Short mmCIF file of N, CA and C in Angstrom, two decimals:
data_model
loop_
_atom_site.label_atom_id
_atom_site.label_comp_id
_atom_site.label_asym_id
_atom_site.label_seq_id
_atom_site.Cartn_x
_atom_site.Cartn_y
_atom_site.Cartn_z
N UNK A 297 0.83 -1.19 0.00
CA UNK A 297 0.00 0.00 0.00
C UNK A 297 0.87 1.25 0.00
N UNK A 298 1.76 1.39 0.97
CA UNK A 298 2.66 2.54 1.01
C UNK A 298 3.98 2.14 0.38
N UNK A 299 4.58 3.06 -0.36
CA UNK A 299 5.87 2.74 -0.93
C UNK A 299 6.97 3.32 -0.06
N UNK A 300 8.23 3.08 -0.46
CA UNK A 300 9.33 3.52 0.39
C UNK A 300 9.39 5.03 0.51
N UNK A 301 9.02 5.76 -0.57
CA UNK A 301 9.03 7.21 -0.49
C UNK A 301 8.02 7.69 0.53
N UNK A 302 6.87 7.05 0.59
CA UNK A 302 5.83 7.47 1.53
C UNK A 302 6.19 7.14 2.97
N UNK A 303 6.87 6.02 3.20
CA UNK A 303 7.15 5.65 4.58
C UNK A 303 8.60 5.88 4.97
N UNK A 304 9.33 6.65 4.16
CA UNK A 304 10.70 6.98 4.51
C UNK A 304 11.67 5.84 4.31
N UNK A 305 11.24 4.73 3.71
CA UNK A 305 12.13 3.62 3.44
C UNK A 305 12.53 2.83 4.67
N UNK A 306 11.90 3.07 5.80
CA UNK A 306 12.32 2.41 7.03
C UNK A 306 11.57 1.12 7.31
N UNK A 307 10.34 1.01 6.89
CA UNK A 307 9.53 -0.15 7.20
C UNK A 307 9.50 -1.10 6.01
N UNK A 308 9.40 -2.40 6.29
CA UNK A 308 9.24 -3.35 5.19
C UNK A 308 7.86 -3.18 4.56
N UNK A 309 7.72 -3.66 3.34
CA UNK A 309 6.42 -3.61 2.68
C UNK A 309 5.51 -4.66 3.29
N UNK A 310 4.27 -4.29 3.53
CA UNK A 310 3.26 -5.20 4.03
C UNK A 310 2.13 -5.25 3.03
N UNK A 311 1.51 -6.39 2.90
CA UNK A 311 0.31 -6.48 2.09
C UNK A 311 -0.85 -6.09 2.99
N UNK A 312 -1.48 -4.97 2.67
CA UNK A 312 -2.55 -4.43 3.50
C UNK A 312 -3.84 -4.48 2.70
N UNK A 313 -4.86 -5.06 3.28
CA UNK A 313 -6.15 -5.17 2.63
C UNK A 313 -7.04 -4.02 3.08
N UNK A 314 -7.73 -3.42 2.12
CA UNK A 314 -8.64 -2.31 2.40
C UNK A 314 -10.03 -2.71 1.94
N UNK A 315 -10.99 -2.56 2.82
CA UNK A 315 -12.37 -2.84 2.46
C UNK A 315 -12.83 -1.84 1.39
N UNK A 316 -13.63 -2.27 0.42
CA UNK A 316 -14.06 -1.37 -0.66
C UNK A 316 -14.68 -0.06 -0.15
N UNK A 317 -15.44 -0.13 0.92
CA UNK A 317 -16.08 1.09 1.42
C UNK A 317 -15.08 2.06 2.06
N UNK A 318 -13.85 1.61 2.30
CA UNK A 318 -12.83 2.47 2.89
C UNK A 318 -11.85 3.03 1.86
N UNK A 319 -11.95 2.60 0.60
CA UNK A 319 -10.99 3.02 -0.42
C UNK A 319 -10.96 4.53 -0.63
N UNK A 320 -12.08 5.18 -0.52
CA UNK A 320 -12.13 6.63 -0.75
C UNK A 320 -11.48 7.41 0.38
N UNK A 321 -11.32 6.80 1.54
CA UNK A 321 -10.77 7.51 2.68
C UNK A 321 -11.79 8.47 3.27
N UNK A 322 -11.32 9.34 4.15
CA UNK A 322 -12.18 10.34 4.78
C UNK A 322 -11.46 11.68 4.74
N UNK A 323 -12.20 12.75 4.86
CA UNK A 323 -11.63 14.09 4.90
C UNK A 323 -11.79 14.63 6.31
N UNK A 324 -10.69 15.12 6.86
CA UNK A 324 -10.74 15.74 8.18
C UNK A 324 -10.08 17.11 8.10
N UNK A 325 -10.63 18.06 8.83
CA UNK A 325 -10.02 19.38 8.89
C UNK A 325 -9.78 19.82 10.34
N UNK A 326 -9.87 18.87 11.24
CA UNK A 326 -9.58 19.12 12.66
C UNK A 326 -9.21 17.80 13.30
N UNK A 327 -8.33 17.84 14.27
CA UNK A 327 -7.98 16.64 15.03
C UNK A 327 -7.94 17.01 16.51
N UNK A 328 -8.40 16.09 17.32
CA UNK A 328 -8.34 16.23 18.78
C UNK A 328 -7.55 15.04 19.31
N UNK A 329 -6.63 15.31 20.22
CA UNK A 329 -5.79 14.25 20.76
C UNK A 329 -6.03 14.12 22.25
N UNK A 330 -6.26 12.90 22.68
CA UNK A 330 -6.39 12.60 24.10
C UNK A 330 -5.39 11.52 24.46
N UNK A 331 -5.05 11.44 25.71
CA UNK A 331 -4.09 10.42 26.11
C UNK A 331 -4.37 9.94 27.51
N UNK A 332 -3.90 8.73 27.76
CA UNK A 332 -3.97 8.14 29.09
C UNK A 332 -2.59 7.57 29.39
N UNK A 333 -2.49 6.85 30.47
CA UNK A 333 -1.20 6.29 30.87
C UNK A 333 -0.59 5.39 29.80
N UNK A 334 -1.41 4.66 29.07
CA UNK A 334 -0.90 3.64 28.16
C UNK A 334 -1.16 3.89 26.68
N UNK A 335 -1.96 4.91 26.33
CA UNK A 335 -2.27 5.09 24.91
C UNK A 335 -2.66 6.52 24.59
N UNK A 336 -2.58 6.81 23.31
CA UNK A 336 -3.06 8.07 22.76
C UNK A 336 -4.25 7.77 21.87
N UNK A 337 -5.20 8.69 21.81
CA UNK A 337 -6.33 8.56 20.90
C UNK A 337 -6.43 9.85 20.10
N UNK A 338 -6.48 9.70 18.78
CA UNK A 338 -6.61 10.84 17.87
C UNK A 338 -7.98 10.75 17.20
N UNK A 339 -8.80 11.76 17.41
CA UNK A 339 -10.09 11.86 16.74
C UNK A 339 -9.93 12.79 15.55
N UNK A 340 -10.27 12.30 14.37
CA UNK A 340 -10.25 13.11 13.16
C UNK A 340 -11.68 13.55 12.89
N UNK A 341 -11.87 14.86 12.76
CA UNK A 341 -13.20 15.46 12.67
C UNK A 341 -13.29 16.28 11.38
N UNK A 342 -14.44 16.21 10.75
CA UNK A 342 -14.73 17.10 9.62
C UNK A 342 -15.74 18.12 10.12
N UNK A 343 -15.28 19.39 10.18
CA UNK A 343 -16.16 20.48 10.61
C UNK A 343 -16.90 21.03 9.40
N UNK A 344 -18.16 21.34 9.60
CA UNK A 344 -18.98 21.98 8.57
C UNK A 344 -18.57 23.45 8.51
N UNK A 345 -18.18 23.95 7.34
CA UNK A 345 -17.74 25.35 7.27
C UNK A 345 -18.87 26.36 7.42
N UNK A 346 -20.12 25.90 7.31
CA UNK A 346 -21.25 26.83 7.35
C UNK A 346 -22.07 26.72 8.63
N UNK A 347 -21.90 25.66 9.38
CA UNK A 347 -22.66 25.45 10.61
C UNK A 347 -21.68 25.13 11.74
N UNK A 348 -22.04 25.46 12.96
CA UNK A 348 -21.14 25.13 14.09
C UNK A 348 -21.30 23.66 14.51
N UNK A 349 -20.96 22.76 13.59
CA UNK A 349 -21.07 21.34 13.91
C UNK A 349 -20.01 20.57 13.13
N UNK A 350 -19.79 19.35 13.55
CA UNK A 350 -18.83 18.49 12.87
C UNK A 350 -19.20 17.04 13.06
N UNK A 351 -18.45 16.18 12.40
CA UNK A 351 -18.69 14.75 12.50
C UNK A 351 -17.35 14.04 12.67
N UNK A 352 -17.32 13.07 13.57
CA UNK A 352 -16.13 12.25 13.76
C UNK A 352 -16.02 11.32 12.56
N UNK A 353 -14.92 11.41 11.81
CA UNK A 353 -14.76 10.56 10.63
C UNK A 353 -13.83 9.39 10.88
N UNK A 354 -12.99 9.49 11.91
CA UNK A 354 -12.11 8.37 12.27
C UNK A 354 -11.57 8.59 13.67
N UNK A 355 -11.35 7.50 14.37
CA UNK A 355 -10.71 7.52 15.68
C UNK A 355 -9.60 6.48 15.64
N UNK A 356 -8.39 6.91 15.99
CA UNK A 356 -7.23 6.02 15.96
C UNK A 356 -6.59 6.05 17.33
N UNK A 357 -6.40 4.88 17.92
CA UNK A 357 -5.72 4.77 19.21
C UNK A 357 -4.45 3.96 19.02
N UNK A 358 -3.42 4.32 19.78
CA UNK A 358 -2.17 3.59 19.69
C UNK A 358 -1.28 3.88 20.87
N UNK A 359 -0.22 3.11 20.96
CA UNK A 359 0.74 3.24 22.05
C UNK A 359 1.60 4.50 21.86
N UNK A 360 2.30 4.88 22.91
CA UNK A 360 3.20 6.03 22.80
C UNK A 360 4.31 5.76 21.79
N UNK A 361 4.77 4.51 21.69
CA UNK A 361 5.80 4.17 20.69
C UNK A 361 5.26 4.38 19.28
N UNK A 362 4.02 3.96 19.04
CA UNK A 362 3.41 4.16 17.73
C UNK A 362 3.28 5.65 17.41
N UNK A 363 2.86 6.45 18.40
CA UNK A 363 2.70 7.88 18.18
C UNK A 363 4.04 8.52 17.83
N UNK A 364 5.12 8.11 18.49
CA UNK A 364 6.45 8.65 18.15
C UNK A 364 6.84 8.26 16.73
N UNK A 365 6.57 7.03 16.32
CA UNK A 365 6.86 6.61 14.94
C UNK A 365 6.04 7.44 13.96
N UNK A 366 4.78 7.69 14.29
CA UNK A 366 3.92 8.49 13.43
C UNK A 366 4.45 9.91 13.30
N UNK A 367 4.85 10.51 14.41
CA UNK A 367 5.41 11.87 14.39
C UNK A 367 6.66 11.90 13.53
N UNK A 368 7.57 10.95 13.71
CA UNK A 368 8.80 10.91 12.92
C UNK A 368 8.51 10.75 11.43
N UNK A 369 7.58 9.86 11.10
CA UNK A 369 7.23 9.63 9.70
C UNK A 369 6.59 10.87 9.09
N UNK A 370 5.64 11.48 9.79
CA UNK A 370 5.00 12.70 9.29
C UNK A 370 6.02 13.82 9.09
N UNK A 371 6.95 13.96 10.02
CA UNK A 371 7.97 15.00 9.91
C UNK A 371 8.83 14.77 8.66
N UNK A 372 9.25 13.53 8.43
CA UNK A 372 10.09 13.21 7.27
C UNK A 372 9.33 13.43 5.96
N UNK A 373 8.10 12.94 5.91
CA UNK A 373 7.30 13.09 4.69
C UNK A 373 7.00 14.56 4.44
N UNK A 374 6.67 15.32 5.48
CA UNK A 374 6.41 16.76 5.33
C UNK A 374 7.64 17.47 4.79
N UNK A 375 8.81 17.15 5.34
CA UNK A 375 10.05 17.78 4.90
C UNK A 375 10.30 17.49 3.42
N UNK A 376 10.14 16.24 3.01
CA UNK A 376 10.34 15.87 1.60
C UNK A 376 9.34 16.60 0.71
N UNK A 377 8.09 16.65 1.12
CA UNK A 377 7.07 17.34 0.34
C UNK A 377 7.41 18.82 0.20
N UNK A 378 7.78 19.47 1.31
CA UNK A 378 8.08 20.90 1.29
C UNK A 378 9.28 21.19 0.39
N UNK A 379 10.29 20.34 0.41
CA UNK A 379 11.46 20.54 -0.45
C UNK A 379 11.07 20.51 -1.92
N UNK A 380 10.14 19.66 -2.27
CA UNK A 380 9.72 19.54 -3.67
C UNK A 380 8.67 20.57 -4.05
N UNK A 381 7.83 20.98 -3.11
CA UNK A 381 6.71 21.86 -3.42
C UNK A 381 7.10 23.34 -3.41
N UNK A 382 8.08 23.72 -2.62
CA UNK A 382 8.45 25.12 -2.50
C UNK A 382 9.32 25.55 -3.68
N UNK A 383 9.17 26.80 -4.11
CA UNK A 383 10.06 27.31 -5.16
C UNK A 383 11.51 27.28 -4.67
N UNK A 384 12.46 27.10 -5.60
CA UNK A 384 13.88 27.01 -5.20
C UNK A 384 14.35 28.22 -4.40
N UNK A 385 13.83 29.41 -4.71
CA UNK A 385 14.27 30.61 -3.99
C UNK A 385 13.91 30.54 -2.51
N UNK A 386 12.75 29.99 -2.22
CA UNK A 386 12.31 29.89 -0.83
C UNK A 386 13.09 28.80 -0.11
N UNK A 387 13.34 27.70 -0.80
CA UNK A 387 14.05 26.57 -0.21
C UNK A 387 15.55 26.84 -0.17
N UNK A 388 16.01 27.91 -0.82
CA UNK A 388 17.43 28.24 -0.79
C UNK A 388 18.25 27.44 -1.78
N UNK A 389 17.61 26.93 -2.84
CA UNK A 389 18.32 26.04 -3.76
C UNK A 389 18.99 26.78 -4.91
N UNK A 390 18.38 27.74 -5.51
CA UNK A 390 18.97 28.50 -6.62
C UNK A 390 19.80 27.66 -7.57
N UNK A 391 19.32 26.49 -7.90
CA UNK A 391 19.99 25.65 -8.87
C UNK A 391 20.98 24.66 -8.29
N UNK A 392 21.46 24.87 -7.07
CA UNK A 392 22.42 23.92 -6.50
C UNK A 392 21.70 22.78 -5.80
N UNK A 393 22.38 21.69 -5.70
CA UNK A 393 21.83 20.50 -5.05
C UNK A 393 21.86 20.69 -3.54
N UNK A 394 20.77 20.34 -2.88
CA UNK A 394 20.73 20.42 -1.42
C UNK A 394 21.49 19.25 -0.80
N UNK A 395 22.09 19.45 0.35
CA UNK A 395 22.76 18.32 1.02
C UNK A 395 21.74 17.27 1.43
N UNK A 396 22.16 16.01 1.53
CA UNK A 396 21.22 14.96 1.94
C UNK A 396 20.74 15.19 3.36
N UNK A 397 19.54 14.71 3.63
CA UNK A 397 18.98 14.81 4.98
C UNK A 397 19.71 13.86 5.92
N UNK A 398 19.73 14.23 7.20
CA UNK A 398 20.33 13.34 8.21
C UNK A 398 19.38 12.25 8.58
#
């Protein structure tokens, strides 16, 4: 499902099955995070832009280790996306190759 570019090349490939009704995914424009001694819970919410209401579209719970992996992966993917999406002048590239990431 995810390729090495998407997951930073750190995880092995897994065969992941997706139910047909989940293929489209969900849209969220707000997230709420709660935590307890042993886990974190992230609620993904879609807020109505015209009414003061929203709907919970997904709830994901996981261990603190999973949350740290998620943060690291999101940070790496965001950095890669920003390097490619930003104009060279903003990224400081001006035609030269950027040094590799650590």
